[in-house]
mmCIF file of C-alpha atoms and ligand atoms in Angstrom:
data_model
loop_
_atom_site.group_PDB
_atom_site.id
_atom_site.type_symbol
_atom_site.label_atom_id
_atom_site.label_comp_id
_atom_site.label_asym_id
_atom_site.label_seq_id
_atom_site.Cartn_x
_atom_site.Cartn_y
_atom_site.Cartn_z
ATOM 1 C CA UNK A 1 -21.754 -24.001 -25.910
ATOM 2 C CA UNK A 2 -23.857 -21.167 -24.343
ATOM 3 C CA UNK A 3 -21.233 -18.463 -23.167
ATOM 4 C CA UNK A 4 -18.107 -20.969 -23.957
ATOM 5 C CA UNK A 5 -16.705 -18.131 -25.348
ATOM 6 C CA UNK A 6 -15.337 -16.505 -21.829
ATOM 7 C CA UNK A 7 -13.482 -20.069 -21.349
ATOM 8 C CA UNK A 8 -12.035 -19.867 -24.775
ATOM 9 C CA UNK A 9 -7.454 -19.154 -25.035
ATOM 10 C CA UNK A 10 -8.013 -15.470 -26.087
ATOM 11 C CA UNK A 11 -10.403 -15.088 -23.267
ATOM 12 C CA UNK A 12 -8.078 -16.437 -20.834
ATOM 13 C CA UNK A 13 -5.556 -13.682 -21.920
ATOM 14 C CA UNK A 14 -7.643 -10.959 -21.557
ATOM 15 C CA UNK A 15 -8.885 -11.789 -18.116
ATOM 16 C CA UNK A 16 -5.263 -12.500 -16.906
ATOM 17 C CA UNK A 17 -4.608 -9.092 -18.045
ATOM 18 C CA UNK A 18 -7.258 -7.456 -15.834
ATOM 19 C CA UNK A 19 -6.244 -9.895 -13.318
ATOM 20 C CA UNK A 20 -2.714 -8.366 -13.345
ATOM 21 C CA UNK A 21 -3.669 -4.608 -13.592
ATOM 22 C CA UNK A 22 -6.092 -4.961 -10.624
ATOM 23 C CA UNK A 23 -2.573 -6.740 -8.861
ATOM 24 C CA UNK A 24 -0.531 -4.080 -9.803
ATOM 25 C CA UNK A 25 -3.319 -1.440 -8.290
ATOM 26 C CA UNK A 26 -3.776 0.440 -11.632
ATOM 27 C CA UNK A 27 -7.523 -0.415 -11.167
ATOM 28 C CA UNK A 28 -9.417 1.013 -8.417
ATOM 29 C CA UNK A 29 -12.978 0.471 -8.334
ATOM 30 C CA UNK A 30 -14.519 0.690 -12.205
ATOM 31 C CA UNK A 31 -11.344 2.183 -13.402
ATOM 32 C CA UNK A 32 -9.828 1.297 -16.680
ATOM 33 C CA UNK A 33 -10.928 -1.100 -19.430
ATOM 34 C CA UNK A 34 -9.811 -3.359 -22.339
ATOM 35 C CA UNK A 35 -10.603 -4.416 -25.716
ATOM 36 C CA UNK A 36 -8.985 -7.661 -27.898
ATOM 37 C CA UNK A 37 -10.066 -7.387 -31.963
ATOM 38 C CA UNK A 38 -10.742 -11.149 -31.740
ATOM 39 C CA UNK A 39 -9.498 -13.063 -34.687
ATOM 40 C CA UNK A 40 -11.618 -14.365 -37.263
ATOM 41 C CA UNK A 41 -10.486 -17.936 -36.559
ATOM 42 C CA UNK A 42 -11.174 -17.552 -32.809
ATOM 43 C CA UNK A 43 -14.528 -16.234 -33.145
ATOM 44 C CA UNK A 44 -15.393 -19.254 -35.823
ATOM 45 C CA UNK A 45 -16.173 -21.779 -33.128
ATOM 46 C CA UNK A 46 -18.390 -19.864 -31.372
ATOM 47 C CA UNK A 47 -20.686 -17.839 -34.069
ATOM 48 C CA UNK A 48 -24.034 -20.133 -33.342
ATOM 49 C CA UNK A 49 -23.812 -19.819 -30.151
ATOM 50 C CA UNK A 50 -23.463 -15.958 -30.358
ATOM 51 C CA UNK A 51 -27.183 -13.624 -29.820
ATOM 52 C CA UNK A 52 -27.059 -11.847 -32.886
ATOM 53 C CA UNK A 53 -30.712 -10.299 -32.496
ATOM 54 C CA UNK A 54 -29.851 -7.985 -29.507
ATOM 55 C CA UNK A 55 -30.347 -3.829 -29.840
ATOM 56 C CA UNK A 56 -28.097 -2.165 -32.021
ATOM 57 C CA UNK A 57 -26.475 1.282 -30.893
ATOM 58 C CA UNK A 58 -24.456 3.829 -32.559
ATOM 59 C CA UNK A 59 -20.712 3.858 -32.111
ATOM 60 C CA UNK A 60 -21.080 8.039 -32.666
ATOM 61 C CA UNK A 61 -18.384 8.015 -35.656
ATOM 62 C CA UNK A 62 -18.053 4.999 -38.352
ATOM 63 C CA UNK A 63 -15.164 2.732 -38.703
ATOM 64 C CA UNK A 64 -15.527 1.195 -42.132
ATOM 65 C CA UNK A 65 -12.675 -0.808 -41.458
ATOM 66 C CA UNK A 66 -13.475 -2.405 -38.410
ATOM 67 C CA UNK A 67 -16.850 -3.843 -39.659
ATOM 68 C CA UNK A 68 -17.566 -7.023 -39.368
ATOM 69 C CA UNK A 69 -15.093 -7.536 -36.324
ATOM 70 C CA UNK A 70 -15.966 -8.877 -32.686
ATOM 71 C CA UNK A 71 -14.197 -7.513 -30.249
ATOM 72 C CA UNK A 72 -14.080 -8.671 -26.336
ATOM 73 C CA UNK A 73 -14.218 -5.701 -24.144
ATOM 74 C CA UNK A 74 -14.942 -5.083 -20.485
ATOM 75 C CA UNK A 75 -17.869 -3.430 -19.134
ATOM 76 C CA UNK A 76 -18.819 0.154 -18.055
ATOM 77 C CA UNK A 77 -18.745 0.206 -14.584
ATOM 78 C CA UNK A 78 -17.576 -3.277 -13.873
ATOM 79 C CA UNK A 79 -14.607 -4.015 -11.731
ATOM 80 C CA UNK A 80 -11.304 -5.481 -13.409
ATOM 81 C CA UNK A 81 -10.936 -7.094 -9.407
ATOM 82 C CA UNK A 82 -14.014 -9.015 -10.285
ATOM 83 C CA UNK A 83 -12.717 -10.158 -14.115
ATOM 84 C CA UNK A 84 -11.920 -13.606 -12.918
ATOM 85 C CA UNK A 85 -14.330 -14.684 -10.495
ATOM 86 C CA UNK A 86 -17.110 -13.667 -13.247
ATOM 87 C CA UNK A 87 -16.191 -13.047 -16.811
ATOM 88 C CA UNK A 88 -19.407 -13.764 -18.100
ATOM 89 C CA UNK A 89 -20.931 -10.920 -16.139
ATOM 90 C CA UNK A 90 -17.890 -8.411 -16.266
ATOM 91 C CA UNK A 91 -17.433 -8.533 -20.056
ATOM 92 C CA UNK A 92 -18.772 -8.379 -23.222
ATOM 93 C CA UNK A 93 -18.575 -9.909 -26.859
ATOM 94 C CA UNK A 94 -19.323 -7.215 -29.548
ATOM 95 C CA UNK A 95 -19.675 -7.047 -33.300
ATOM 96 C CA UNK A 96 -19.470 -4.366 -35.338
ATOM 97 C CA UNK A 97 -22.011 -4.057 -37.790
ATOM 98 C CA UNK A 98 -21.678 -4.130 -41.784
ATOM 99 C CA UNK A 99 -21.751 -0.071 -41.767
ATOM 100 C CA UNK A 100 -19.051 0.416 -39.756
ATOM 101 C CA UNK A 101 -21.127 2.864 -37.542
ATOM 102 C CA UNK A 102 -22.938 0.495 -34.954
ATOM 103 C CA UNK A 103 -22.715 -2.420 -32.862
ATOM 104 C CA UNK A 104 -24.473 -4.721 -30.793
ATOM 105 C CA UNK A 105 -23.212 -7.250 -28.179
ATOM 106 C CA UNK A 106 -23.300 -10.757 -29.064
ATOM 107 C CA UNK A 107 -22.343 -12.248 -25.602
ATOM 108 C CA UNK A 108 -21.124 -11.533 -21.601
ATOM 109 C CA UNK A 109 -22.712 -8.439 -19.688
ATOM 110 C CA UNK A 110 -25.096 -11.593 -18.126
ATOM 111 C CA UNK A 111 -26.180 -9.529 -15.440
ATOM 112 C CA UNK A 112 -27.229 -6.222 -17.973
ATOM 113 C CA UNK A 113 -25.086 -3.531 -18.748
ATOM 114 C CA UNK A 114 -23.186 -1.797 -21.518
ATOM 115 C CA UNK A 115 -19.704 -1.745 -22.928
ATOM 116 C CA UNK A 116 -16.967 0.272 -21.628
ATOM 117 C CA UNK A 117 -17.908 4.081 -21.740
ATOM 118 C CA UNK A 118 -14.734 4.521 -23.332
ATOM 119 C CA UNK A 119 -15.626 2.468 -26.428
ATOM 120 C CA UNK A 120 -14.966 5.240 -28.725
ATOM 121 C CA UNK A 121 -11.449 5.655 -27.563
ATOM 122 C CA UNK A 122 -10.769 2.248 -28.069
ATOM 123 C CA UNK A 123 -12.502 1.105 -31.485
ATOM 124 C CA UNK A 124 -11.137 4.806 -33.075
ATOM 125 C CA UNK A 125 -8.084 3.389 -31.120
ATOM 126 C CA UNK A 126 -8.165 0.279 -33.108
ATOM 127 C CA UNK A 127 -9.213 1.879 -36.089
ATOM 128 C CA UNK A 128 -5.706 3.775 -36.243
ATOM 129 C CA UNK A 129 -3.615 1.018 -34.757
ATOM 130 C CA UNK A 130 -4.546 -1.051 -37.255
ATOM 131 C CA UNK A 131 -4.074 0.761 -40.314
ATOM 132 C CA UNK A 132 -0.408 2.302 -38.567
ATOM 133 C CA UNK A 133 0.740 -1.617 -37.725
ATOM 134 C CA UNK A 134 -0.943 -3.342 -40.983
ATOM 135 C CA UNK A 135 -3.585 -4.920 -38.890
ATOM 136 C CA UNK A 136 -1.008 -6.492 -36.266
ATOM 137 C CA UNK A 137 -2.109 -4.260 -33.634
ATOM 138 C CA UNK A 138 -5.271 -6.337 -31.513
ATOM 139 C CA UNK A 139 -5.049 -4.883 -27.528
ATOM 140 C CA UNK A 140 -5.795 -1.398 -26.560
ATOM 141 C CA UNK A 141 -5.740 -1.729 -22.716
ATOM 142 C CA UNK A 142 -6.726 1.401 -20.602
ATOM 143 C CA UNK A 143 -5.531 2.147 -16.790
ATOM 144 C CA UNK A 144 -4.705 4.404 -14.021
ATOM 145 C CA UNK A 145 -1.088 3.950 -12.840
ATOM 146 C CA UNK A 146 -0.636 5.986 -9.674
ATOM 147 C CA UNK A 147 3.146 7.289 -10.765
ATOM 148 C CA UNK A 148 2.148 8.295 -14.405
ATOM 149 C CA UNK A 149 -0.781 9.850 -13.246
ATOM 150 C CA UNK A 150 1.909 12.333 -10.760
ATOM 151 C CA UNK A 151 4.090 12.654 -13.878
ATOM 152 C CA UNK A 152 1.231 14.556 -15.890
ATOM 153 C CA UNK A 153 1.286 17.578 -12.819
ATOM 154 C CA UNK A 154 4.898 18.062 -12.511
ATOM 155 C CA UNK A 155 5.778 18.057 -16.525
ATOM 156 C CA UNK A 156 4.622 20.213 -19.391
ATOM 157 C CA UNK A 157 1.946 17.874 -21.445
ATOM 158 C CA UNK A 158 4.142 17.609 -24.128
ATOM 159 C CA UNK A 159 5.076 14.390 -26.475
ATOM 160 C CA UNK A 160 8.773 15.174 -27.006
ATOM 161 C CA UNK A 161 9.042 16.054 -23.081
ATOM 162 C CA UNK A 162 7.351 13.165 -21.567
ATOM 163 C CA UNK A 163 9.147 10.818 -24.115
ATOM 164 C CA UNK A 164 12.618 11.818 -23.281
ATOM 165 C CA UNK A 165 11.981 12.149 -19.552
ATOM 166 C CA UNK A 166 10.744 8.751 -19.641
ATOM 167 C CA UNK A 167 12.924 7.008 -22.191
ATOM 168 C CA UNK A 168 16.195 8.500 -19.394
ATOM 169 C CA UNK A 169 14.413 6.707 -16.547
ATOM 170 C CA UNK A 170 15.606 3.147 -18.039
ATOM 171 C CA UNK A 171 17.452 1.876 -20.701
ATOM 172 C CA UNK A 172 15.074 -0.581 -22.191
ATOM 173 C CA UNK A 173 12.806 2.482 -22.176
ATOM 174 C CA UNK A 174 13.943 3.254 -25.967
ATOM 175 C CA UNK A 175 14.084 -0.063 -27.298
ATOM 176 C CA UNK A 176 10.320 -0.624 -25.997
ATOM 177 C CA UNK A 177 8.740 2.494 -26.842
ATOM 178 C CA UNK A 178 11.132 3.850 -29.595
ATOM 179 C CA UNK A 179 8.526 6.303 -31.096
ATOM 180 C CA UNK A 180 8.042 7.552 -27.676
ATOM 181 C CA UNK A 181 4.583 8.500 -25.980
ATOM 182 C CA UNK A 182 1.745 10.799 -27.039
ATOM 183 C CA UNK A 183 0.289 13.096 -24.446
ATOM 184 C CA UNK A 184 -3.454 14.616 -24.113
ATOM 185 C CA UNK A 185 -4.347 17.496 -21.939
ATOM 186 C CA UNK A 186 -7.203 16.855 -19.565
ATOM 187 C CA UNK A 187 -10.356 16.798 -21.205
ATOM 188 C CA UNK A 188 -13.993 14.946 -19.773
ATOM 189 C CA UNK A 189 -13.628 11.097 -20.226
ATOM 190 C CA UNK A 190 -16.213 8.669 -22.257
ATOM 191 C CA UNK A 191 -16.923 10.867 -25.220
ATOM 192 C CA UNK A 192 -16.098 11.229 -28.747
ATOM 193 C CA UNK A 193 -13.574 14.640 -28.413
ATOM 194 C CA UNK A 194 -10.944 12.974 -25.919
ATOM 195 C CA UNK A 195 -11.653 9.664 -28.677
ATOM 196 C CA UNK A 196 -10.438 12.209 -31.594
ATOM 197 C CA UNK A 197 -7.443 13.415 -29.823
ATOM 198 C CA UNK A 198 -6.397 10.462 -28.642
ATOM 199 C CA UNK A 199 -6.669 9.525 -32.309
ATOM 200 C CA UNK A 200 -4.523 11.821 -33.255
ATOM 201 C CA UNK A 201 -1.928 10.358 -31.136
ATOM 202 C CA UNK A 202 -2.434 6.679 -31.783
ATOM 203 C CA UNK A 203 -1.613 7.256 -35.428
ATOM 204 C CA UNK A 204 1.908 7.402 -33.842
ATOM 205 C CA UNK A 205 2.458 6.067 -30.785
ATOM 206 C CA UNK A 206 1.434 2.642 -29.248
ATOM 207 C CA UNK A 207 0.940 4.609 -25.493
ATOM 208 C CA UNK A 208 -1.158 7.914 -24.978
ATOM 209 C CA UNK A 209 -0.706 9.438 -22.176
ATOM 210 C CA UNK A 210 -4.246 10.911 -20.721
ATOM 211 C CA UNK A 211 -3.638 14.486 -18.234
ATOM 212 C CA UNK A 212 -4.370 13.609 -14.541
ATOM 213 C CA UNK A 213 -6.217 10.603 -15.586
ATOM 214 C CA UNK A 214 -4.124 7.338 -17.192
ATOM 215 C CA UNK A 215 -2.877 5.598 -20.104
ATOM 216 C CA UNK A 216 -3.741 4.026 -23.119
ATOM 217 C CA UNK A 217 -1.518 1.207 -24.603
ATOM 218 C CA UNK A 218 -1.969 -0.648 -27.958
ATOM 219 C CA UNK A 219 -0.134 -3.935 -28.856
ATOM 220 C CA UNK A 220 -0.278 -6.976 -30.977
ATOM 221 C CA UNK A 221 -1.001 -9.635 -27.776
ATOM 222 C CA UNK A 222 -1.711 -9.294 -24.417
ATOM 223 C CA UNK A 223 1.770 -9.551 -23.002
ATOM 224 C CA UNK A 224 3.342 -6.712 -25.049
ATOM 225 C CA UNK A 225 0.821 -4.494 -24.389
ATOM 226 C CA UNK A 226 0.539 -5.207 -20.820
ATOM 227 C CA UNK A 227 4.616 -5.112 -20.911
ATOM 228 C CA UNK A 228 4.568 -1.686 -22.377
ATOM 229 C CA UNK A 229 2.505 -0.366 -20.399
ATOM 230 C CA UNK A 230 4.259 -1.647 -17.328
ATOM 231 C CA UNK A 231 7.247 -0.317 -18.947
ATOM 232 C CA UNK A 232 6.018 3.312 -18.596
ATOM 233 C CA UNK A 233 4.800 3.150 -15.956
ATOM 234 C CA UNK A 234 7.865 1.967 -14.335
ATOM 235 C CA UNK A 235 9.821 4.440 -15.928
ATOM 236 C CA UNK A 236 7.389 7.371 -13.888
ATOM 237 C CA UNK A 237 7.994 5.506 -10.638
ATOM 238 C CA UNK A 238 11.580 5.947 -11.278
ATOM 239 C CA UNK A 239 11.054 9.690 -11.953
ATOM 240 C CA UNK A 240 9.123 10.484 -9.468
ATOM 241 C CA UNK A 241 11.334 8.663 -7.136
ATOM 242 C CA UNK A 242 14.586 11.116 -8.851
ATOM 243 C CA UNK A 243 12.403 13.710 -8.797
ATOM 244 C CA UNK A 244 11.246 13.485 -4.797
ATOM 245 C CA UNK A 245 15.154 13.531 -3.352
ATOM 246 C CA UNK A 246 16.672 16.145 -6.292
ATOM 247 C CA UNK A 247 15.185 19.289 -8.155
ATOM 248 C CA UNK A 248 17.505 17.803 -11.099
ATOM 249 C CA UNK A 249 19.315 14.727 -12.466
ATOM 250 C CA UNK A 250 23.357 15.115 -11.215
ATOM 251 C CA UNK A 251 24.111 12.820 -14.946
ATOM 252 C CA UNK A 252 21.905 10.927 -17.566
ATOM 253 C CA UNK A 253 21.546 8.888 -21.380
ATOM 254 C CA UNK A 254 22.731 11.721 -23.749
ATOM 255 C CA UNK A 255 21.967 12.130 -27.108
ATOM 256 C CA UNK A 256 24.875 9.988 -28.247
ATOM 257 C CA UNK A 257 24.089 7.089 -25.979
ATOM 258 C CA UNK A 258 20.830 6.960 -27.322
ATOM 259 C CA UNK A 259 21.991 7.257 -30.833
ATOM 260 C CA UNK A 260 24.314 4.388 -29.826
ATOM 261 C CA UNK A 261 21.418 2.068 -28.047
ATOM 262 C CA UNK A 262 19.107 2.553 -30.689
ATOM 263 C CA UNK A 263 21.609 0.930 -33.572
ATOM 264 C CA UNK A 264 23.075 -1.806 -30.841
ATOM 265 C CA UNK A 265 19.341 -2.943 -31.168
ATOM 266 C CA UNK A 266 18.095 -2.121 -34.244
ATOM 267 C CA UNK A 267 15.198 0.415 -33.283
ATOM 268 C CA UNK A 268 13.918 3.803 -35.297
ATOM 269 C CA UNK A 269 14.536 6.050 -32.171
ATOM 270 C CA UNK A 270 12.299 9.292 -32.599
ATOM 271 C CA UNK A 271 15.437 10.869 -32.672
ATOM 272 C CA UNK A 272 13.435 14.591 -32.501
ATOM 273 C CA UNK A 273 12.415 13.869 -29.360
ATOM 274 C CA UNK A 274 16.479 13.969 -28.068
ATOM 275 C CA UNK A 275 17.102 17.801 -28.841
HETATM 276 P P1 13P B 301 -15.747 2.259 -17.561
HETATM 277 O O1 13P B 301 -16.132 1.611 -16.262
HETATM 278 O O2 13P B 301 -16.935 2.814 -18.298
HETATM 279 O O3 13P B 301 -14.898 1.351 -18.411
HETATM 280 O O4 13P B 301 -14.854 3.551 -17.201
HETATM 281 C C1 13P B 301 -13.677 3.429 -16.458
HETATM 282 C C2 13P B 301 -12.666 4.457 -16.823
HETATM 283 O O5 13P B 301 -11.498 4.297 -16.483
HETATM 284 C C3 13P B 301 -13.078 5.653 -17.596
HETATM 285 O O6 13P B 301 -11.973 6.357 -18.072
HETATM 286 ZN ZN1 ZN B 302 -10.077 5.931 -16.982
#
């Protein structure tokens, strides 16, 4: 069953979400990754035919809770455009190890490699997701939509100003993203300080916006957090779109509305972000 792993259901989720982010054109060249906190009765099958033996490196800050856990996750400096054709090579299987501090990968990179050089970002990710959703949180997918991206130089990086603006743009925007989004100012990608304040945001929000870079998304399948993040960045094409023929909006949701939409569906709007 050498490698069956990349042909099992959850796999064919997560490459059908790289296979739709490359469509969409959030992914040029290397950019963006994923990660799926495989469950423990998807991994069964395939534990014998797993390489348990292989080096172990540091994760650079321990997870106690996530030990023990295999995670799929794509590889540093692999293309999400070539996620289809070649799983095998493109990703990677990883487990956690019983102190919570390293890992080693167990299948995929077939062609040499590491993990995703934003691994810390997404296993902290995890690590906050999960205790914030009760463990139902299993995606944190990373891209690079073009419109967002334009957002983050026209706005001041702020979560209450880049919720609201965003939640106007469309009225599902609220129902979908009711505690809003997080933003981070620009910082150097792949290491452990953008990790911790991305952190910081993930202990509230499900999407973290990233300064003049991209977005992170968290969700409890593939679809929802693929569907959020679309969401968003739909939302900034709509902006930017208001925002290219006006200076300002000539009417909008108000307060009230809002108030209104989030009972009619039964959502906890972050009503702090409406003032
Ligand atoms: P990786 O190729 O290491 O996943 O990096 C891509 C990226 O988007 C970094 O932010
Ligand atoms: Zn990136």
């Amino acid at each position: 069953m050498k490698n069956g792993i990349f042909e099992s259901e959850f796999a064919k989720g997560f490459i059908n979400l790289c296979e739709m982010g490359w469509q969409k054109g959030w992914h040029e060249r290397n950019g963006g990754n994923l990660s799926y906190r495989i469950k423990k009765e998807e991994i069964a099958p395939y534990l014998d035919s797993l390489c348990r033996t292989g080096e172990i490196c540091g994760i650079g800050v321990t997870l106690p809770h996530l030990a023990g856990e295999f995670f799929m996750v794509t590889g540093s400096g692999k293309y999400m455009s070539n996620v289809k054709g070649d799983p095998e090579n493109c990703l990677a299987v990883i487990e956690i190890l019983p102190d919570g501090g390293h890992f080693r990968t167990v299948a995929g990179l077939s062609a040499g490699g590491r993990p995703t050089s934003e691994l810390p970002t997404h296993l902290m990710g995890h690590d906050a997701r999960m205790s914030a959703t009760d463990g139902s949180r299993r995606v944190i997918y990373h891209c690079h939509p073009a419109n967002l991206i334009a957002m983050t130089f026209l706005l001041p990086l702020e979560d209450r100003v880049f919720s609201k603006e965003l939640w106007e743009m469309m009225t599902e925007c609220p129902i979908i993203f009711p505690a809003g989004v997080g933003v981070v100012k620009w910082m150097v990608p792949g290491g452990a300080e953008i990790a911790r304040a991305s952190v910081e945001k993930m202990k509230t929000f499900d999407a973290v916006v990233w300064a003049h870079h991209g977005i992170f998304c968290a969700g409890d399948d593939f679809d929802n957090t693929f569907g959020l993040c679309h969401t968003v960045e739909k939302a900034a094409e709509i902006w930017i779109k208001v925002r290219s023929v006006a200076e300002s909006k000539r009417q909008t949701i108000t307060k009230d509305e809002f108030v209104e939409l989030a009972k009619a569906f039964g959502v906890e709007l972050n009503t702090d972000f409406l003032d």
